[in-house]
XYZ file of C-alpha atoms in Angstrom:
745
model
C 190.732 128.920 223.775
C 190.586 125.954 221.371
C 193.367 127.431 219.280
C 195.556 127.781 222.346
C 195.016 124.155 223.447
C 195.322 122.592 219.992
C 198.618 121.026 219.195
C 198.317 119.318 215.822
C 195.983 117.916 213.173
C 195.558 114.168 212.705
C 194.154 112.795 209.460
C 193.137 109.222 208.555
C 192.279 107.983 205.090
C 190.267 104.774 204.719
C 189.929 103.068 201.346
C 186.450 102.000 200.269
C 185.044 100.228 197.225
C 186.946 99.766 193.980
C 185.218 99.574 190.594
C 185.609 100.475 186.932
C 184.572 103.835 185.534
C 181.230 103.546 183.715
C 182.354 105.233 180.501
C 186.134 105.712 180.503
C 189.186 103.479 180.729
C 189.650 104.195 184.408
C 189.303 102.772 187.905
C 187.237 104.563 190.552
C 188.441 104.338 194.170
C 186.021 105.397 196.894
C 187.624 106.603 200.137
C 186.818 108.353 203.414
C 188.923 111.075 205.084
C 188.682 111.545 208.852
C 190.372 114.714 210.192
C 190.755 115.343 213.926
C 192.279 118.234 215.928
C 194.076 116.797 218.936
C 194.668 118.545 222.262
C 197.667 118.373 224.636
C 196.731 114.916 225.905
C 196.331 113.578 222.421
C 192.552 113.390 222.705
C 190.493 114.567 219.717
C 188.897 117.963 220.260
C 187.180 118.390 216.910
C 186.634 115.925 214.077
C 185.087 115.724 210.630
C 184.546 112.976 208.056
C 184.225 113.348 204.325
C 183.766 110.844 201.507
C 185.530 111.191 198.194
C 186.643 109.301 195.140
C 189.777 109.129 193.047
C 189.770 108.296 189.362
C 192.802 106.402 188.061
C 192.850 106.689 184.278
C 194.616 103.988 182.260
C 194.312 105.404 178.756
C 197.302 103.372 177.561
C 195.436 100.114 178.242
C 195.166 98.102 175.021
C 194.619 94.459 174.028
C 198.397 93.910 174.086
C 198.995 95.477 177.522
C 200.522 93.333 180.266
C 197.645 93.596 182.727
C 199.567 92.044 185.615
C 202.385 94.578 185.369
C 199.935 97.459 184.981
C 197.988 96.313 188.058
C 201.177 96.264 190.154
C 202.059 99.759 188.933
C 198.588 101.050 189.866
C 198.858 99.611 193.387
C 202.369 101.015 193.846
C 201.433 104.533 192.764
C 198.025 104.797 194.449
C 198.319 104.720 198.238
C 194.563 104.306 198.554
C 194.754 100.719 197.219
C 196.391 98.202 199.588
C 198.572 95.442 198.180
C 195.989 92.838 199.263
C 193.606 94.144 196.574
C 196.050 93.513 193.726
C 194.003 90.542 192.372
C 190.870 92.727 192.286
C 192.719 95.483 190.432
C 193.982 92.951 187.903
C 190.472 91.545 187.435
C 188.991 95.018 186.819
C 191.772 95.883 184.357
C 191.047 92.655 182.470
C 187.415 93.750 182.276
C 188.378 97.186 180.946
C 190.714 95.531 178.446
C 187.947 93.310 177.070
C 185.213 95.962 177.179
C 184.301 96.908 173.658
C 184.361 100.579 172.637
C 181.127 102.396 171.825
C 179.813 101.341 168.430
C 178.927 104.773 167.105
C 176.251 107.272 168.015
C 172.868 105.930 168.879
C 174.290 102.482 169.654
C 174.384 102.606 173.447
C 174.741 99.089 174.830
C 175.063 97.041 177.988
C 178.021 94.696 178.312
C 177.787 91.316 179.975
C 180.373 90.809 182.692
C 181.361 87.182 182.093
C 182.740 86.751 185.607
C 179.680 87.808 187.581
C 176.982 87.857 184.890
C 176.093 91.412 185.911
C 175.724 94.316 183.519
C 178.077 97.253 183.633
C 177.219 100.579 181.988
C 178.788 101.641 178.752
C 178.212 104.872 176.943
C 174.536 105.362 176.165
C 174.353 108.104 173.563
C 170.791 109.464 173.887
C 170.040 109.885 170.205
C 171.628 110.804 166.937
C 172.002 114.303 165.564
C 171.882 116.304 168.831
C 174.212 119.308 168.633
C 174.252 121.751 171.539
C 176.947 123.987 170.056
C 179.068 124.359 173.201
C 181.044 122.504 175.815
C 179.199 122.312 179.104
C 180.782 123.809 182.220
C 179.875 123.059 185.808
C 179.986 126.774 186.580
C 177.140 127.403 184.123
C 174.611 125.040 185.695
C 172.229 127.833 186.694
C 172.088 129.105 183.120
C 171.311 125.609 181.830
C 168.541 125.272 184.394
C 166.950 128.502 183.186
C 166.559 126.921 179.744
C 164.328 124.267 181.297
C 161.664 126.916 181.948
C 161.381 127.911 178.261
C 160.039 126.168 175.140
C 160.642 122.600 174.052
C 163.789 123.271 171.946
C 165.346 125.198 174.846
C 164.430 122.416 177.288
C 166.150 119.887 175.049
C 169.243 122.110 174.800
C 169.398 122.808 178.536
C 168.949 119.159 179.508
C 171.543 118.076 176.922
C 174.113 120.453 178.448
C 173.335 119.105 181.916
C 173.740 115.580 180.537
C 177.260 116.462 179.387
C 178.072 117.297 182.990
C 176.300 114.262 184.481
C 178.200 111.839 182.282
C 181.369 112.833 184.134
C 181.170 111.141 187.578
C 183.342 113.910 189.042
C 180.415 116.318 188.603
C 177.699 114.153 190.126
C 178.284 115.141 193.741
C 178.065 118.851 192.939
C 174.943 118.304 190.842
C 173.497 116.273 193.697
C 173.537 119.307 195.960
C 171.886 121.497 193.326
C 168.259 120.813 194.232
C 167.052 123.464 191.816
C 168.549 121.664 188.823
C 167.361 118.198 189.827
C 163.902 119.468 190.754
C 163.558 121.243 187.423
C 164.645 118.139 185.495
C 162.160 115.961 187.395
C 159.366 118.488 186.792
C 160.056 118.704 183.049
C 160.136 114.925 182.775
C 156.906 114.573 184.683
C 155.083 117.206 182.609
C 156.565 116.827 179.122
C 157.653 113.207 178.702
C 154.861 112.471 176.226
C 155.747 115.471 174.038
C 159.277 114.485 173.054
C 161.160 111.188 172.980
C 164.432 113.125 172.750
C 163.718 115.177 175.860
C 162.607 112.122 177.845
C 165.702 110.183 176.827
C 168.069 112.972 177.870
C 166.519 113.597 181.279
C 166.194 109.906 182.131
C 169.812 109.481 181.048
C 170.837 112.182 183.525
C 169.143 110.336 186.369
C 170.585 107.090 185.043
C 174.054 108.537 185.641
C 173.112 109.008 189.308
C 171.559 105.544 189.549
C 174.827 103.927 188.424
C 176.285 104.661 191.874
C 174.515 103.202 194.885
C 175.253 106.253 197.059
C 173.340 108.482 194.605
C 170.305 106.241 194.037
C 168.365 107.882 196.849
C 168.022 111.100 194.841
C 166.501 109.160 191.919
C 163.951 107.614 194.253
C 163.279 110.958 195.911
C 162.085 112.485 192.653
C 160.079 109.320 191.785
C 161.913 108.917 188.500
C 161.571 105.125 188.677
C 157.779 105.311 188.601
C 157.956 107.737 185.683
C 160.260 105.368 183.813
C 157.785 102.526 184.196
C 155.034 104.783 182.850
C 157.283 105.737 179.917
C 158.055 102.095 179.109
C 154.402 101.057 179.226
C 153.365 104.015 177.048
C 156.051 103.327 174.464
C 155.111 99.658 174.253
C 151.500 100.620 173.544
C 152.664 103.078 170.897
C 154.747 100.365 169.266
C 151.755 98.048 169.104
C 149.760 100.773 167.353
C 152.591 101.407 164.878
C 152.776 97.730 163.954
C 149.014 97.495 163.577
C 148.874 100.513 161.260
C 151.829 99.276 159.225
C 150.243 95.862 158.857
C 147.005 97.404 157.579
C 148.883 99.468 155.004
C 150.882 96.450 153.828
C 147.689 94.552 153.091
C 146.128 97.444 151.165
C 149.141 98.515 149.076
C 149.731 97.096 145.542
C 153.145 95.873 144.424
C 153.858 99.018 142.325
C 152.761 102.634 142.044
C 152.706 105.731 144.208
C 150.937 103.968 147.055
C 153.810 101.508 147.191
C 156.322 104.359 147.430
C 154.279 105.935 150.218
C 154.337 102.620 152.017
C 158.126 102.364 151.728
C 158.373 105.874 153.114
C 156.135 104.866 156.016
C 158.401 101.879 156.734
C 161.487 104.117 156.805
C 159.711 106.464 159.198
C 158.701 103.532 161.382
C 162.301 102.341 161.591
C 163.496 105.831 162.521
C 160.885 106.109 165.260
C 161.708 102.592 166.417
C 165.420 103.400 166.755
C 164.689 106.443 168.945
C 162.121 104.561 170.971
C 164.519 101.709 171.669
C 167.147 104.173 172.927
C 164.541 105.535 175.329
C 163.609 102.015 176.426
C 167.265 101.108 176.990
C 168.058 104.021 179.237
C 164.750 103.714 181.113
C 165.135 100.007 181.762
C 168.776 100.415 182.671
C 167.857 102.998 185.305
C 165.195 100.643 186.685
C 167.695 97.785 186.757
C 170.059 99.892 188.845
C 167.275 100.857 191.257
C 166.250 97.199 191.573
C 169.416 96.592 193.604
C 167.187 97.559 196.537
C 164.811 94.625 197.077
C 162.124 96.947 198.450
C 162.196 98.937 195.221
C 162.171 95.711 193.241
C 159.015 94.623 195.080
C 157.313 97.886 194.120
C 158.245 97.251 190.491
C 156.814 93.749 190.701
C 153.532 95.137 192.004
C 153.376 97.394 188.931
C 153.809 94.457 186.512
C 157.491 94.933 185.761
C 157.774 91.350 184.553
C 154.933 91.788 182.075
C 156.553 94.890 180.581
C 159.950 93.224 180.227
C 158.538 90.110 178.579
C 156.749 92.248 175.987
C 160.093 93.800 175.032
C 161.411 90.301 174.195
C 159.574 90.587 170.869
C 162.035 93.303 169.751
C 165.039 92.681 167.496
C 167.683 95.050 168.926
C 170.238 92.683 170.515
C 171.550 95.259 173.006
C 168.055 96.035 174.264
C 167.378 92.317 174.533
C 170.591 91.755 176.513
C 169.459 94.397 178.989
C 165.940 92.947 179.280
C 167.244 89.410 179.770
C 169.644 90.613 182.452
C 166.745 92.271 184.242
C 164.534 89.184 183.965
C 167.349 86.955 185.168
C 167.780 89.137 188.245
C 164.042 89.071 188.958
C 163.688 85.334 188.350
C 165.413 84.339 191.591
C 162.254 85.327 193.505
C 159.287 82.957 193.471
C 156.661 85.646 192.826
C 158.518 86.969 189.787
C 159.049 83.448 188.465
C 155.312 82.820 188.744
C 154.623 86.062 186.870
C 156.942 84.901 184.082
C 155.067 81.608 183.868
C 151.782 83.449 183.299
C 153.000 85.546 180.343
C 154.569 82.774 178.205
C 158.148 83.827 178.828
C 159.593 80.466 177.798
C 157.913 80.561 174.392
C 159.429 83.990 173.732
C 162.879 82.878 174.853
C 162.917 79.830 172.576
C 163.726 81.922 169.505
C 167.056 83.028 170.993
C 168.343 79.443 171.243
C 170.590 79.337 169.381
C 171.670 82.776 168.142
C 174.898 84.399 166.942
C 174.999 87.009 169.719
C 177.003 85.278 172.469
C 175.904 87.524 175.329
C 172.272 87.225 174.293
C 172.480 83.443 174.115
C 174.344 83.190 177.408
C 171.782 85.307 179.263
C 168.894 83.423 177.670
C 170.330 80.125 178.890
C 170.914 81.438 182.397
C 167.375 82.771 182.602
C 166.054 79.423 181.374
C 168.167 77.741 184.037
C 166.526 79.800 186.769
C 163.092 79.027 185.357
C 163.855 75.312 184.975
C 163.524 74.781 188.725
C 159.749 74.944 188.119
C 158.263 71.686 186.775
C 155.535 73.480 184.831
C 158.045 75.710 183.080
C 160.221 72.684 182.281
C 157.242 71.191 180.498
C 156.796 74.419 178.540
C 160.469 74.278 177.522
C 159.900 70.853 176.019
C 156.705 71.999 174.300
C 158.547 75.012 172.867
C 161.006 72.682 171.125
C 163.990 73.562 173.311
C 165.090 69.965 173.938
C 166.893 69.395 170.591
C 168.181 72.989 170.599
C 169.749 72.636 174.043
C 171.140 69.234 173.096
C 172.892 70.816 170.118
C 174.613 73.273 172.481
C 176.362 70.400 174.280
C 178.876 70.551 171.449
C 179.635 74.230 172.190
C 182.247 74.528 174.941
C 181.114 78.079 175.775
C 177.514 77.158 176.558
C 177.830 73.433 177.328
C 177.721 73.761 181.113
C 174.563 75.871 181.361
C 172.817 73.841 178.649
C 173.601 70.644 180.561
C 172.208 72.082 183.805
C 168.917 72.898 182.076
C 168.748 69.493 180.413
C 169.471 67.840 183.752
C 166.470 69.613 185.280
C 164.284 68.528 182.356
C 165.447 64.922 182.812
C 164.021 64.908 186.346
C 160.481 64.674 184.925
C 159.352 61.187 183.931
C 157.259 62.468 181.023
C 160.144 64.392 179.472
C 162.931 61.912 180.207
C 162.017 59.466 177.460
C 162.069 62.234 174.826
C 165.870 62.399 175.048
C 165.943 59.137 173.093
C 164.842 61.079 170.003
C 167.806 63.475 170.137
C 171.547 62.916 169.836
C 172.008 63.782 173.513
C 172.931 60.307 174.816
C 175.781 59.618 172.332
C 177.262 63.007 173.207
C 177.093 62.276 176.934
C 178.704 58.865 176.526
C 181.498 60.463 174.522
C 182.029 62.968 177.341
C 182.237 60.091 179.817
C 184.803 58.381 177.619
C 186.831 61.598 177.181
C 187.244 61.973 180.943
C 189.531 58.974 181.005
C 190.671 58.392 184.570
C 189.998 61.976 185.657
C 187.309 62.748 188.191
C 183.994 63.084 186.428
C 181.855 66.224 186.539
C 179.002 65.726 188.984
C 176.560 67.396 186.587
C 177.460 65.024 183.762
C 177.095 61.801 185.703
C 173.924 63.009 187.485
C 172.388 63.753 184.100
C 173.292 60.259 182.877
C 171.801 58.661 186.007
C 168.476 60.383 185.349
C 168.419 59.408 181.685
C 169.213 55.775 182.485
C 165.926 55.561 184.395
C 164.128 55.508 181.003
C 163.979 52.152 179.213
C 164.471 53.601 175.724
C 167.422 55.717 176.884
C 168.977 52.683 178.595
C 168.770 50.703 175.364
C 170.594 53.469 173.496
C 173.271 53.578 176.209
C 173.873 49.855 175.749
C 174.231 50.027 171.965
C 177.601 49.011 170.608
C 180.173 48.906 173.405
C 178.347 51.476 175.531
C 177.657 49.224 178.520
C 181.107 47.628 178.327
C 182.825 51.014 178.401
C 180.764 52.312 181.306
C 181.096 49.087 183.325
C 184.845 48.921 182.781
C 185.349 52.459 184.012
C 183.018 52.030 186.997
C 184.770 48.860 188.198
C 188.227 50.280 187.643
C 187.611 53.649 189.319
C 185.194 52.278 191.954
C 182.915 55.123 190.897
C 179.698 54.997 192.975
C 177.756 57.400 190.752
C 178.706 55.618 187.564
C 177.636 52.333 189.146
C 174.331 53.979 190.113
C 173.833 54.768 186.418
C 174.541 51.094 185.583
C 172.068 50.018 188.247
C 169.377 52.200 186.645
C 170.094 50.593 183.268
C 169.780 47.113 184.783
C 166.270 47.680 186.118
C 164.565 47.611 182.710
C 163.035 44.403 181.376
C 163.955 43.382 177.881
C 167.183 42.738 175.973
C 169.326 45.048 178.119
C 169.172 42.740 181.158
C 170.674 39.847 179.228
C 173.745 41.992 178.496
C 174.571 42.016 182.212
C 175.161 38.247 182.386
C 178.767 38.814 181.265
C 179.389 41.102 184.243
C 177.695 39.150 187.065
C 181.006 37.711 188.200
C 182.675 41.137 188.309
C 179.809 42.557 190.333
C 179.696 39.609 192.728
C 183.432 39.908 193.306
C 182.917 43.430 194.680
C 180.816 42.002 197.522
C 183.556 39.698 198.715
C 186.325 42.246 198.202
C 185.086 44.485 201.028
C 185.013 47.595 198.876
C 183.593 50.910 200.026
C 180.051 50.248 201.244
C 178.433 52.904 199.040
C 179.955 51.275 195.955
C 178.917 47.786 197.103
C 175.317 48.999 197.581
C 175.128 49.853 193.875
C 176.742 46.549 192.848
C 174.335 44.503 194.993
C 171.429 46.615 193.737
C 172.444 45.892 190.139
C 172.592 42.155 190.817
C 169.203 42.316 192.513
C 167.701 43.691 189.285
C 168.920 40.752 187.160
C 165.784 38.614 186.978
C 167.128 36.792 183.915
C 166.084 33.127 183.376
C 169.345 32.371 181.553
C 171.430 33.339 184.589
C 172.692 30.387 186.696
C 172.409 31.887 190.173
C 173.374 28.626 191.889
C 176.751 28.711 190.156
C 177.246 32.363 191.133
C 176.416 31.684 194.803
C 178.811 28.726 194.976
C 181.683 30.240 192.989
C 181.783 33.474 194.986
C 180.614 31.922 198.274
C 177.874 34.510 198.619
C 175.490 32.673 200.949
C 177.450 33.497 204.140
C 177.761 37.099 202.958
C 174.016 37.374 202.389
C 173.154 35.787 205.739
C 175.623 37.937 207.667
C 174.312 41.108 206.068
C 170.714 40.357 207.014
C 171.466 40.859 210.689
C 170.110 44.161 212.033
C 172.984 46.594 212.464
C 175.447 44.532 210.432
C 175.671 47.331 207.864
C 173.904 50.503 206.806
C 170.199 50.052 206.104
C 170.707 50.786 202.397
C 173.028 47.804 201.977
C 170.847 45.474 204.081
C 167.799 46.371 201.977
C 169.665 45.639 198.735
C 170.769 42.293 200.168
C 167.098 41.447 200.909
C 166.175 42.332 197.314
C 169.030 40.207 195.991
C 167.855 37.266 198.137
C 164.394 37.673 196.600
C 165.868 37.634 193.086
C 168.043 34.589 193.777
C 165.105 32.745 195.398
C 163.345 32.598 192.041
C 165.675 29.666 191.299
C 164.550 26.393 192.942
C 168.037 25.171 193.832
C 169.101 28.587 195.175
C 165.975 28.856 197.315
C 166.703 25.473 198.863
C 170.339 26.421 199.479
C 169.287 29.628 201.227
C 166.628 27.873 203.314
C 169.124 25.274 204.550
C 171.535 28.037 205.542
C 169.014 29.376 208.052
C 168.313 32.556 206.139
C 164.542 32.479 206.811
C 164.872 33.015 210.611
C 167.333 35.803 209.826
C 164.689 37.439 207.620
C 162.059 37.111 210.372
C 164.446 38.708 212.864
C 165.068 41.529 210.413
C 161.306 41.881 209.883
C 160.841 42.383 213.620
C 163.615 44.969 213.733
C 162.401 46.921 210.672
C 158.619 46.529 211.062
C 158.102 50.308 210.851
C 159.892 50.556 207.496
C 157.419 49.707 204.705
C 160.127 49.121 202.108
C 161.901 46.556 204.271
C 158.637 44.804 205.165
C 157.480 44.626 201.548
C 160.802 43.235 200.270
C 161.069 40.599 203.030
C 157.513 39.424 202.326
C 158.424 39.239 198.644
C 161.261 36.848 199.554
C 158.711 34.639 201.337
C 156.471 34.862 198.276
C 159.292 33.612 196.033
C 160.195 30.799 198.433
C 156.680 29.366 198.806
C 156.707 28.583 195.081
C 159.292 25.844 195.676
C 158.408 22.627 197.514
C 161.597 22.471 199.613
C 161.438 26.028 200.866
C 157.656 26.022 201.161
C 157.761 23.183 203.680
C 160.468 24.961 205.673
C 158.486 28.197 205.805
C 155.170 26.505 206.736
C 156.374 23.872 209.194
C 159.609 25.187 210.696
C 159.060 28.963 210.985
C 156.469 31.442 212.152
C 156.509 33.253 208.819
C 152.818 32.475 208.071
C 151.780 33.981 211.409
C 153.672 37.170 210.585
C 152.031 37.261 207.175
C 148.561 36.925 208.757
C 149.353 39.877 211.026
C 150.300 41.918 207.962
C 147.232 40.973 205.893
C 145.498 44.218 206.791
C 148.484 46.584 206.744
C 147.824 50.165 205.673
C 150.333 49.864 202.821
C 148.632 48.616 199.658
C 151.727 46.873 198.262
C 152.340 45.022 201.527
C 148.728 43.801 201.601
C 148.934 42.668 197.989
C 152.132 40.624 198.438
C 150.789 39.197 201.721
C 147.534 38.052 200.130
C 149.329 36.383 197.230
C 151.731 34.590 199.558
C 149.003 33.438 201.960
C 146.869 32.183 199.070
C 149.698 29.846 198.060
C 150.219 28.708 201.666
C 146.474 28.065 202.110
C 146.427 25.981 198.945
C 149.145 23.630 200.176
C 148.413 23.444 203.933
C 144.862 22.814 205.216
C 145.522 23.895 208.797
C 147.013 27.237 207.814
C 144.299 27.524 205.205
C 141.577 27.388 207.880
C 143.431 29.920 210.017
C 143.860 32.280 207.074
C 140.221 31.946 206.040
C 139.034 32.490 209.618
C 141.128 35.650 209.884
C 139.773 36.982 206.593
C 136.153 36.354 207.726
C 136.816 37.947 211.098
C 138.308 41.020 209.489
C 135.533 41.485 206.917
C 132.855 40.896 209.554
C 134.378 43.529 211.825
C 134.449 45.935 208.911
C 130.746 45.292 208.310
C 129.904 45.843 211.970
C 131.907 49.050 212.041
C 130.037 50.289 208.997
C 126.630 49.453 210.517
C 127.482 51.106 213.817
C 128.742 54.157 211.966
C 125.504 54.471 210.000
C 123.458 54.029 213.155
C 125.417 56.759 214.871
C 124.957 59.142 211.937
C 121.323 58.518 211.054
C 119.811 57.105 214.276
C 118.207 53.718 214.765
C 114.740 55.029 213.964
C 115.781 55.717 210.382
C 117.756 52.485 209.910
C 115.232 49.914 211.157
C 111.452 49.636 211.477
C 110.412 48.959 215.094
C 108.367 45.912 213.985
C 111.200 44.417 211.980
C 114.357 44.992 214.049
C 117.287 42.843 212.771
C 119.902 43.971 215.220
C 119.619 40.608 217.042
C 121.165 38.950 214.012
C 124.447 40.521 215.024
C 124.239 41.181 218.732
C 121.962 38.519 220.341
C 123.394 35.360 221.872
C 120.771 33.058 220.328
C 123.259 30.730 218.762
C 123.346 32.397 215.384
C 126.293 34.619 216.239
C 128.722 34.641 219.149
C 128.427 37.352 221.746
C 131.458 39.242 220.410
C 129.764 39.710 217.041
C 132.213 37.539 215.073
C 130.922 34.901 212.661
C 132.551 31.516 212.264
C 133.509 30.458 208.729
C 131.586 27.212 209.384
C 128.380 29.255 209.573
C 128.923 30.460 206.016
C 129.893 26.991 204.845
C 126.658 25.494 206.251
C 124.601 28.337 204.780
C 126.131 27.849 201.341
C 125.517 24.101 201.513
C 121.844 24.733 202.264
C 121.637 26.950 199.191
C 123.239 24.334 196.998
C 126.625 26.088 196.805
C 130.042 24.506 197.323
C 131.942 25.730 200.376
C 135.292 27.428 199.733
C 138.438 25.281 199.712
C 140.012 24.689 203.114
């Protein structure tokens, strides 16, 4: 009946992923075919879907090939690749063009993809000298499987023939459905992996071929090959430790000449042969595990079995291709906190230090990128400094290939106060200043200027930056380009006491002019902040205020809401700096700036930084007779200071106490009020402490019933008031009776 109703067959082809072939000069296109039999009404009556892949070989691709033209030809001739994917095709062809050919038997490697920093498989020849004597055929799979049930030589031969088939991706799907073959391979690996390195390498390589494609990774997990690979790696690392120990013992016992020496040389040659085979096994095992780690659940299982510890132990090897693979694996793992912590526990940084620098570009690049991931941890940054990486990374700033990553790591190290000053003992700062100069009027790299800002926070670094024409060059560029970040670096330099501050006198006028010019507020914040740091006795602030008419600007920008809080705060700090000068303090007081500060104090009373800086202005002003009289007699500033005497913030209390001490010294009335408040506060503290002890221990334990002194504090017998407070006069009278002088009013 179906055949009678069917009218025609409809087929749809959908393109899938596009990637390079793992071993050949070819592109692999994944696609899906959907076939439907339609009835009279056009409705599907029967449908089926099937996945497939097409291999596009480009054997003519050479270093001189026009990749753009070849990519267009590939897209034109392959209907599975839409025109929109032309850039991807061109990118993959560029990769194939730059991919190095296999470097001989036994030299299987992993190539670093410079664009994505991910590894792509290249030919991994299992081991040297394996000859199977025939070309494998997919039709003979059953015969090859039968060899796996015989002796060790036959198992090696059978698995080698199956490997020939597995290395061709076209055969993988058919092998996937042959459960007998895969089951036999898994069984042999599980039972015989300790008997033969060659056999283990071949079988793991077969499963590695499946693991290279995400759609086939499930079969590798099904046969628990990943767990076996971890067992293999751990076993081989233990064997290597034993080999080195035995070789070391023989080296100590062998004389320089004689038969024993020849035996020792023979043992060394044997060790190197075993080492070469072992490292091939490690490469293919770790590569398979790296592929499986694409699944984060599988990666977590590896972590629980100490994957990080195994990988870090391999870092002691010398084979660069094995090291590239291990570093790629560690870099992938390092993005997770738990793995990063594991790396910190096994001295990873100390092992990585020996690769910086090195002649192998991929090895160096991966080492730097792994260090970058680890440098987000402050403890590991400290270990990098202890391992001597600071001068090594600084030297890489001169290498255009590795400059960017090296600078990122150094930037992270510069975040730590303890490490920041160590840059002064390298040639890092001159190199950075040269980079700043080389940018000319171009926009500066954010990483470069951020690094300089951090370094400028160290006094020794700031002094180096100012050597020669360093400060002049930086200031000139900052003022010309109105560069906020560069001005932030200058502001950091200006904060350090010593000879560097005096260098800024020549630029005070330029900085003050930015305030009146109504520049971008963020830039003005840095200029005002720089001026606020210039506590230089040689600087004539009165002249600066008059020449640039800054007093109205300062007063206007103290009003709440007149500008962003950042700018208002910097203006307060600048007022405090200027108030150190007697004439400037008087000028500011006459302008009515003190009431403006009190109004701002009321508005920003919850902000500790604002409160502390405003009180500091009062502290500076009470040093001068003219402004001291204004503050004491014409404002309520002392009352506000008394309220803040017992603030929770230590710095606020300290500045308050110092300011009030000066006020009390020059004004008797305020002195009595301040002293009374201090006595009241300390007395209340004492009462609170006594009550607390009574509540905790009980009156019976604090006082004897026949000698109860609680009336001294709580009775109304004339000794103390009913509220428990004690007048300062009481203490003055008591001290006079004891022959002591009362405190100054």
